[in-house]
Amino acid sequence: MEPRQVAQGLVGQVKARKAAGYIVKMVKEGRVTGRAVLIAGQPGTGKTALAMAIAKEMSDGAPATLMSASEIFSPEVSTAEALTQALRRSVGIRIKEETEIIEGEVVEVTIERPATTSGAKAGRLTLKTTEMETIYDLGGKMIESVIKENITAGDIITIDKATGRIAKLGRSFTRARDYDAQGAQARFIQTPDGELQKRKEVTHMVTLHDIDVINSRQQGFLALFSGDTGEIKQEVRDQINQKVSEWKEEGKADIVPGILFIDEVHMLNIECFAFLNRALEADNAPIVIMATNRGITKIRGTNELSPHGIPMDLLDRTLIIMTEPYTSAEISSILKIRCEEEDASLTESALSQLSDLAKETSLRYVMQLIMVSKVLCKRRKATEITTEDVLKSYQLFSDEKRSEDWLNQHADQYLFHHSAPEINSAAGNSAAAVSHVEEAMVM
């Protein structure tokens, strides 16, 4: 469980990645369900990348829903409905069913076309296994499927008896020398043994929200493609929950809790936090991963201060992973990876200059300068980005600090300008209030 310093695009944050690895391990072993995880840290420290890595590690059929907290607020549906849909979209149902199929090697395909345009096509298909051989008559739709899939003698195919769908699995090893050359996509498999007709277990993965939409709209399954789900009645969800519980008891379905990732979670209000707190207590609740870059701030919708802008009762049941600022070596590694993604080569001095700029400004700002420096490098018909290109791009585009200095210097030329002390007065009052609280706790 010891993470490497650089692995699959992730750099540094060893402690946070180790904690995330233990969470993934506990989830896979079924020890954690209906829990909340908070990834907190400064802007640009890889919180979203860490959440994406957790979702990728758990992608063994488990659904993952990624959203921003601002998506909860919509004029079309209430916040409670939006959160409910997001939660149920993150819970998968693995439905098992047995179906009858016909599987074998094609011996001969015969299609008789009528002499007139008014007549219907007729066809016969001869299939065999290692133990038996049978001739099947083909209808019009089956003939079209055979022509569409380009079924020929020597192919190994399966036919779903319920739907009539034909799937080509590959070519038989006995026909491997029929042609002098085979394409790269050619796949040779053994001729099936046993009987032609078999029973096969098929697994389908759907989410609770998909079942909700299908059962709450007249269009049924087609309602999933309309996009506008609207409000869904609680009675429909209760009936679906009861039916899914019956399927689980009968062994027809398994419930697979997934991941709901909410970025910028401090944008949620007190009602949303109360709803999430209650939803985590429900059976088969997904793992809720939240990310924020806020410190001690007001809970939206109240005047109360709280760490990360999240109520204390929700923080008490949350596993918190803290991300740390990157070191100089880690910044250099991140910039190298970014240059490889942008297909940009740069000198060691330019890389060192970008690393220094990242420490003075921000990593996100410097990563955007790489593409600008590449364009400037191409313009002078060079192959490597130098310090001159980095300096020119730095002079062309301002960072946050220089933009703030410019506004302060030319304050009289802008409308409704407030100085930095006025902007930060609220933050100062908040910090003073926190200090009073801490003094009271010490006393």
Coordinates of C-alpha atoms in Angstrom, one line a residue:
M1 CA 0.0 0.0 0.0
E2 CA 3.0 2.3 -0.3
P3 CA 2.4 4.7 -3.2
R4 CA 5.2 5.6 -5.5
Q5 CA 6.4 9.2 -5.8
V6 CA 5.2 9.4 -9.5
A7 CA 2.6 6.9 -10.8
Q8 CA 0.1 7.2 -13.7
G9 CA 0.3 10.9 -13.8
L10 CA -0.1 11.5 -10.1
V11 CA 2.9 13.2 -8.5
G12 CA 3.6 13.6 -4.7
Q13 CA 0.7 13.7 -2.2
V14 CA 2.0 10.4 -0.8
K15 CA 0.2 10.6 2.4
A16 CA -3.1 11.5 0.8
R17 CA -2.8 8.8 -1.9
K18 CA -2.0 6.2 0.8
A19 CA -5.2 7.2 2.7
A20 CA -7.2 7.0 -0.5
G21 CA -5.7 3.5 -1.2
Y22 CA -6.9 2.3 2.2
I23 CA -10.4 3.7 1.5
V24 CA -10.5 1.8 -1.9
K25 CA -9.4 -1.4 -0.2
M26 CA -12.0 -1.2 2.5
V27 CA -14.7 -0.4 -0.1
K28 CA -13.7 -3.4 -2.3
E29 CA -13.8 -5.7 0.7
G30 CA -17.3 -4.4 1.6
R31 CA -16.3 -2.8 4.9
V32 CA -17.3 0.7 4.0
T33 CA -20.7 1.7 2.6
G34 CA -22.6 4.9 3.0
R35 CA -19.6 6.8 4.2
A36 CA -18.4 10.3 3.3
V37 CA -14.8 11.3 2.4
L38 CA -13.6 14.9 2.3
I39 CA -10.5 15.8 0.3
A40 CA -9.4 19.3 1.5
G41 CA -6.4 21.4 0.5
Q42 CA -5.2 24.5 -1.2
P43 CA -6.1 25.2 -4.8
G44 CA -4.0 23.3 -7.3
T45 CA -3.0 20.4 -5.0
G46 CA -4.6 17.6 -6.9
K47 CA -7.9 17.1 -5.1
T48 CA -9.9 16.4 -8.2
A49 CA -7.2 14.1 -9.6
L50 CA -7.2 12.1 -6.4
A51 CA -11.0 11.7 -6.5
M52 CA -10.7 10.6 -10.2
A53 CA -8.1 8.0 -9.2
I54 CA -10.4 6.6 -6.5
A55 CA -13.2 6.3 -9.0
K56 CA -10.9 4.6 -11.5
E57 CA -9.7 2.1 -8.9
M58 CA -13.3 1.2 -8.1
S59 CA -14.5 1.0 -11.7
D60 CA -15.1 -2.7 -11.5
G61 CA -18.7 -2.3 -12.6
A62 CA -19.4 0.3 -9.9
P63 CA -21.0 3.5 -11.1
A64 CA -19.3 6.8 -10.5
T65 CA -21.1 10.2 -10.7
L66 CA -18.9 13.3 -10.8
M67 CA -20.6 16.7 -10.4
S68 CA -20.0 20.2 -9.1
A69 CA -22.0 21.5 -6.1
S70 CA -23.5 24.3 -8.2
E71 CA -25.3 21.7 -10.4
I72 CA -27.6 20.9 -7.5
F73 CA -29.3 24.2 -7.8
S74 CA -31.7 24.2 -10.7
P75 CA -35.0 26.0 -11.4
E76 CA -36.4 22.8 -12.9
V77 CA -36.1 20.5 -9.9
S78 CA -35.6 21.0 -6.2
T79 CA -32.3 20.6 -4.4
A80 CA -33.6 17.5 -2.6
E81 CA -34.6 15.9 -5.9
A82 CA -31.3 16.8 -7.6
L83 CA -29.4 15.2 -4.7
T84 CA -31.6 12.2 -4.7
Q85 CA -31.1 11.6 -8.4
A86 CA -27.3 12.0 -8.0
L87 CA -27.2 9.5 -5.1
R88 CA -29.4 6.9 -6.9
R89 CA -27.3 7.4 -10.1
S90 CA -24.3 6.3 -8.0
V91 CA -25.9 3.0 -6.9
G92 CA -25.7 0.1 -9.4
I93 CA -27.9 -2.9 -9.8
R94 CA -26.3 -6.0 -11.3
I95 CA -29.2 -8.0 -12.7
K96 CA -28.6 -11.7 -13.5
E97 CA -30.8 -13.6 -16.0
E98 CA -30.5 -16.8 -17.9
T99 CA -31.1 -16.9 -21.6
E100 CA -31.1 -19.6 -24.2
I101 CA -28.5 -19.4 -27.0
I102 CA -27.4 -21.4 -30.0
E103 CA -23.7 -21.6 -30.3
G104 CA -21.7 -23.4 -32.9
E105 CA -19.5 -23.4 -36.0
V106 CA -21.1 -22.4 -39.3
V107 CA -20.9 -25.3 -41.8
E108 CA -22.9 -23.8 -44.6
V109 CA -25.1 -20.7 -45.3
T110 CA -27.6 -20.9 -48.1
I111 CA -29.7 -17.8 -49.0
E112 CA -32.3 -18.2 -51.9
R113 CA -33.2 -14.9 -53.5
P114 CA -36.6 -14.8 -55.3
A115 CA -36.8 -14.3 -59.0
T116 CA -39.3 -11.5 -58.6
T117 CA -39.1 -8.5 -56.3
S118 CA -42.4 -9.4 -54.6
G119 CA -41.1 -12.7 -53.2
A120 CA -39.5 -13.2 -49.8
K121 CA -36.0 -14.5 -49.2
A122 CA -35.4 -17.9 -47.8
G123 CA -32.4 -19.3 -46.2
R124 CA -30.9 -22.2 -44.2
L125 CA -28.0 -22.2 -41.7
T126 CA -26.1 -25.3 -40.8
L127 CA -24.3 -25.3 -37.4
K128 CA -22.2 -27.9 -35.7
T129 CA -20.4 -28.6 -32.5
T130 CA -17.9 -31.4 -31.8
E131 CA -20.8 -33.7 -31.0
M132 CA -23.7 -32.7 -33.3
E133 CA -24.9 -30.9 -36.4
T134 CA -28.2 -29.2 -37.2
I135 CA -29.9 -27.3 -40.0
Y136 CA -32.0 -24.2 -39.1
D137 CA -34.4 -22.4 -41.4
L138 CA -33.9 -18.6 -41.4
G139 CA -36.6 -15.9 -41.5
G140 CA -36.3 -12.5 -43.1
K141 CA -34.8 -10.7 -40.1
M142 CA -32.3 -13.5 -39.5
I143 CA -31.2 -13.4 -43.2
E144 CA -30.6 -9.7 -42.9
S145 CA -28.5 -10.2 -39.8
V146 CA -26.5 -12.9 -41.5
I147 CA -25.8 -10.6 -44.4
K148 CA -25.0 -7.7 -42.2
E149 CA -22.5 -9.7 -40.0
N150 CA -21.0 -11.2 -43.1
I151 CA -21.4 -14.8 -41.8
T152 CA -19.5 -17.4 -43.8
A153 CA -18.6 -21.0 -43.3
G154 CA -16.0 -21.5 -40.6
D155 CA -17.3 -18.7 -38.4
I156 CA -18.2 -19.4 -34.7
I157 CA -21.4 -17.6 -33.9
T158 CA -24.0 -17.3 -31.2
I159 CA -27.7 -16.7 -31.7
D160 CA -30.0 -15.4 -28.9
K161 CA -33.2 -17.3 -29.2
A162 CA -35.2 -14.6 -27.5
T163 CA -34.2 -11.7 -29.7
G164 CA -32.7 -13.5 -32.7
R165 CA -29.5 -11.4 -32.5
I166 CA -26.4 -13.0 -34.1
A167 CA -22.9 -12.3 -32.7
K168 CA -19.7 -13.5 -34.4
L169 CA -17.2 -14.8 -31.9
G170 CA -14.4 -15.6 -34.4
R171 CA -13.1 -18.2 -36.8
S172 CA -12.6 -21.9 -36.2
F173 CA -9.1 -23.2 -35.9
T174 CA -9.9 -25.8 -38.5
R175 CA -10.3 -22.9 -41.1
A176 CA -7.0 -21.2 -40.1
R177 CA -5.4 -22.1 -43.4
D178 CA -8.2 -21.2 -45.7
Y179 CA -6.5 -18.0 -46.7
D180 CA -2.8 -17.2 -47.3
A181 CA -3.1 -14.0 -45.2
Q182 CA -5.3 -13.0 -42.3
G183 CA -6.1 -9.5 -41.0
A184 CA -4.9 -8.3 -37.6
Q185 CA -8.4 -8.5 -36.3
A186 CA -8.8 -12.2 -37.1
R187 CA -9.5 -14.3 -34.0
F188 CA -9.4 -18.1 -34.0
I189 CA -11.2 -20.1 -31.4
Q190 CA -12.0 -23.8 -30.8
T191 CA -15.2 -25.3 -32.1
P192 CA -17.8 -25.4 -29.3
D193 CA -18.4 -28.8 -27.7
G194 CA -21.6 -30.3 -26.3
E195 CA -25.1 -29.4 -27.6
L196 CA -25.9 -26.5 -29.8
Q197 CA -28.6 -25.1 -27.5
K198 CA -27.2 -23.9 -24.2
R199 CA -28.4 -21.8 -21.2
K200 CA -26.1 -18.8 -20.5
E201 CA -26.2 -16.4 -17.6
V202 CA -26.2 -12.8 -18.8
T203 CA -25.4 -9.8 -16.5
H204 CA -26.8 -6.3 -17.0
M205 CA -25.7 -3.3 -15.0
V206 CA -28.1 -0.4 -14.5
T207 CA -28.4 2.2 -11.8
L208 CA -31.3 2.9 -9.5
H209 CA -31.9 6.2 -11.3
D210 CA -32.3 4.4 -14.6
I211 CA -34.9 2.2 -13.2
D212 CA -36.7 5.2 -11.6
V213 CA -36.8 7.0 -15.0
I214 CA -38.0 3.9 -16.9
N215 CA -40.9 3.3 -14.4
S216 CA -41.9 7.0 -14.0
R217 CA -42.3 7.9 -17.7
Q218 CA -44.7 6.7 -20.4
Q219 CA -41.8 6.4 -22.9
G220 CA -40.2 3.7 -20.7
F221 CA -36.7 3.0 -21.7
L222 CA -36.7 5.8 -24.3
A223 CA -37.0 8.3 -21.5
L224 CA -33.3 7.7 -20.7
F225 CA -32.4 9.4 -23.9
S226 CA -34.6 12.5 -23.5
G227 CA -32.4 13.9 -20.8
D228 CA -35.2 15.8 -19.0
T229 CA -36.1 13.5 -16.1
G230 CA -38.0 16.0 -14.0
E231 CA -39.4 15.2 -10.6
I232 CA -39.9 11.6 -9.7
K233 CA -42.5 10.6 -7.1
Q234 CA -41.4 9.0 -3.9
E235 CA -44.0 6.3 -4.3
V236 CA -42.3 5.1 -7.5
R237 CA -38.9 4.9 -5.7
D238 CA -40.4 3.0 -2.8
Q239 CA -41.9 0.4 -5.1
I240 CA -38.6 0.1 -6.9
N241 CA -36.7 -0.3 -3.7
Q242 CA -39.0 -3.1 -2.6
K243 CA -38.7 -4.8 -5.9
V244 CA -34.9 -4.6 -5.9
S245 CA -34.9 -6.0 -2.4
E246 CA -36.9 -9.0 -3.6
W247 CA -34.5 -9.5 -6.5
K248 CA -31.6 -9.5 -4.0
E249 CA -33.2 -12.1 -1.8
E250 CA -34.0 -14.3 -4.8
G251 CA -30.5 -14.0 -6.0
K252 CA -31.5 -12.3 -9.3
A253 CA -29.6 -9.1 -8.6
D254 CA -26.8 -7.6 -6.6
I255 CA -26.6 -4.1 -5.3
V256 CA -23.3 -2.4 -6.1
P257 CA -22.7 0.9 -4.2
G258 CA -20.7 3.3 -6.3
I259 CA -19.1 6.8 -5.8
L260 CA -20.7 10.2 -5.8
F261 CA -18.0 12.9 -6.2
I262 CA -19.1 16.5 -5.3
D263 CA -16.6 19.1 -6.1
E264 CA -16.6 22.6 -4.5
V265 CA -18.8 21.1 -1.7
H266 CA -18.7 24.4 0.2
M267 CA -21.2 25.8 -2.3
L268 CA -24.0 23.6 -0.9
N269 CA -26.3 25.2 1.6
I270 CA -27.4 24.0 5.1
E271 CA -30.5 22.2 3.7
C272 CA -28.3 20.2 1.3
F273 CA -25.9 19.2 4.1
A274 CA -28.9 18.1 6.2
F275 CA -30.2 16.0 3.3
L276 CA -26.8 14.4 2.7
N277 CA -26.4 13.7 6.5
R278 CA -29.7 11.8 6.4
A279 CA -29.1 10.1 3.1
L280 CA -25.8 8.5 4.3
E281 CA -27.7 6.6 6.9
A282 CA -29.9 4.8 4.2
D283 CA -29.2 1.3 3.2
N284 CA -27.1 0.8 0.1
A285 CA -25.9 4.4 0.1
P286 CA -22.9 5.2 -2.2
I287 CA -19.6 6.5 -1.0
V288 CA -19.8 10.3 -1.1
I289 CA -16.5 12.0 -1.9
M290 CA -16.4 15.7 -1.4
A291 CA -13.6 18.2 -2.3
T292 CA -13.1 21.8 -1.1
N293 CA -10.4 24.4 -1.0
R294 CA -12.0 26.5 1.8
G295 CA -10.7 27.0 5.3
I296 CA -12.9 28.2 8.2
T297 CA -15.8 29.9 6.6
K298 CA -19.5 30.4 6.9
I299 CA -21.9 27.6 6.1
R300 CA -24.0 28.8 3.2
G301 CA -27.4 29.8 4.3
T302 CA -26.3 30.6 7.9
N303 CA -24.1 32.9 9.8
E304 CA -22.3 30.1 11.5
L305 CA -18.5 29.5 11.0
S306 CA -17.3 25.9 10.4
P307 CA -14.2 24.2 9.0
H308 CA -14.4 24.0 5.2
G309 CA -18.0 25.5 5.4
I310 CA -19.4 22.1 6.3
P311 CA -21.6 21.5 9.4
M312 CA -19.9 19.8 12.3
D313 CA -22.4 16.9 12.4
L314 CA -21.5 16.0 8.9
L315 CA -17.8 16.5 9.5
D316 CA -18.0 14.0 12.4
R317 CA -18.9 11.2 10.1
T318 CA -16.5 12.1 7.4
L319 CA -13.0 10.7 6.7
I320 CA -10.9 13.8 5.9
I321 CA -7.9 13.6 3.6
M322 CA -5.6 16.6 3.5
T323 CA -3.5 17.5 0.5
E324 CA -0.3 19.4 1.0
P325 CA 1.5 22.0 -1.2
Y326 CA 3.9 20.6 -3.8
T327 CA 7.6 20.8 -3.2
S328 CA 10.0 22.2 -5.8
A329 CA 10.9 18.7 -7.1
E330 CA 7.3 17.7 -7.4
I331 CA 6.5 20.9 -9.3
S332 CA 9.3 20.1 -11.8
S333 CA 7.9 16.5 -12.2
I334 CA 4.4 17.8 -12.8
L335 CA 5.6 20.3 -15.4
K336 CA 7.6 17.6 -17.2
I337 CA 4.5 15.5 -17.4
R338 CA 2.5 18.4 -18.7
C339 CA 5.1 19.2 -21.3
E340 CA 4.9 15.6 -22.5
E341 CA 1.1 15.9 -22.8
E342 CA 1.4 19.1 -24.7
D343 CA 4.2 17.7 -26.9
A344 CA 6.5 20.5 -25.9
S345 CA 10.2 20.2 -25.3
L346 CA 12.0 22.8 -23.1
T347 CA 15.5 23.4 -21.8
E348 CA 16.5 22.8 -18.2
S349 CA 16.8 26.5 -17.6
A350 CA 13.3 27.0 -18.9
L351 CA 12.0 24.2 -16.7
S352 CA 13.7 25.7 -13.7
Q353 CA 12.3 29.2 -14.5
L354 CA 8.8 27.7 -14.7
S355 CA 9.2 26.0 -11.4
D356 CA 10.3 29.2 -9.7
L357 CA 7.3 31.0 -11.3
A358 CA 4.9 28.3 -10.0
K359 CA 6.2 28.9 -6.4
E360 CA 5.7 32.6 -6.8
T361 CA 2.3 32.6 -8.6
S362 CA 0.5 29.3 -8.9
L363 CA 0.9 25.9 -10.6
R364 CA -2.2 26.3 -12.7
Y365 CA -1.0 29.6 -14.1
V366 CA 2.4 28.2 -15.1
M367 CA 0.8 25.1 -16.8
Q368 CA -1.1 27.5 -19.0
L369 CA 2.1 29.4 -19.9
I370 CA 3.6 26.2 -21.4
M371 CA 1.2 26.2 -24.4
V372 CA 1.8 29.9 -24.9
S373 CA 5.6 29.4 -24.8
K374 CA 5.3 26.6 -27.3
V375 CA 3.5 28.9 -29.8
L376 CA 6.2 31.5 -29.3
C377 CA 8.9 28.9 -29.8
K378 CA 7.3 27.7 -33.1
R379 CA 7.0 31.3 -34.3
R380 CA 10.8 31.7 -34.1
K381 CA 11.2 28.2 -35.8
A382 CA 12.9 26.6 -32.8
T383 CA 12.5 23.1 -31.4
E384 CA 12.9 23.8 -27.7
I385 CA 11.3 26.3 -25.3
T386 CA 13.9 28.6 -23.8
T387 CA 13.8 31.1 -20.9
E388 CA 13.1 33.9 -23.5
D389 CA 9.8 32.2 -24.5
V390 CA 8.8 31.8 -20.9
L391 CA 9.6 35.4 -20.1
K392 CA 7.6 36.7 -23.1
S393 CA 4.6 34.6 -22.2
Y394 CA 4.9 35.8 -18.6
Q395 CA 4.9 39.4 -19.8
L396 CA 1.9 38.8 -22.1
F397 CA -0.4 37.2 -19.5
S398 CA -0.8 38.4 -16.0
D399 CA -1.2 36.2 -12.9
E400 CA -3.6 36.9 -10.0
K401 CA -1.1 39.0 -7.9
R402 CA -0.1 41.2 -10.8
S403 CA -3.7 41.7 -11.8
E404 CA -4.6 42.8 -8.3
D405 CA -1.6 45.2 -8.2
W406 CA -2.7 46.7 -11.5
L407 CA -6.3 47.2 -10.2
N408 CA -5.0 49.0 -7.1
Q409 CA -2.7 51.2 -9.1
H410 CA -5.5 52.3 -11.5
A411 CA -8.3 52.2 -9.0
D412 CA -9.6 55.6 -10.1
Q413 CA -10.2 54.4 -13.6
Y414 CA -12.6 51.5 -12.6
L415 CA -16.2 51.6 -11.4
F416 CA -17.2 50.4 -8.0
H417 CA -13.6 49.7 -6.9
H418 CA -13.0 48.5 -3.4
S419 CA -9.5 48.3 -1.9
A420 CA -8.0 45.1 -0.7
P421 CA -8.5 45.9 3.1
E422 CA -12.2 46.5 2.4
I423 CA -12.5 43.2 0.6
N424 CA -10.7 41.3 3.3
S425 CA -12.5 43.0 6.2
A426 CA -15.1 40.2 6.3
A427 CA -12.4 37.6 6.4
G428 CA -10.7 39.5 9.3
N429 CA -13.9 39.6 11.3
S430 CA -14.3 35.9 10.7
A431 CA -10.8 35.2 11.9
A432 CA -11.4 37.3 15.0
A433 CA -14.6 35.4 15.8
V434 CA -12.7 32.1 15.4
S435 CA -9.9 33.3 17.8
H436 CA -12.6 34.3 20.4
V437 CA -14.1 30.8 20.1
E438 CA -10.6 29.2 20.5
E439 CA -9.9 31.4 23.6
A440 CA -13.2 30.4 25.1
M441 CA -12.4 26.7 24.5
V442 CA -9.1 27.1 26.2
M443 CA -10.7 28.8 29.2

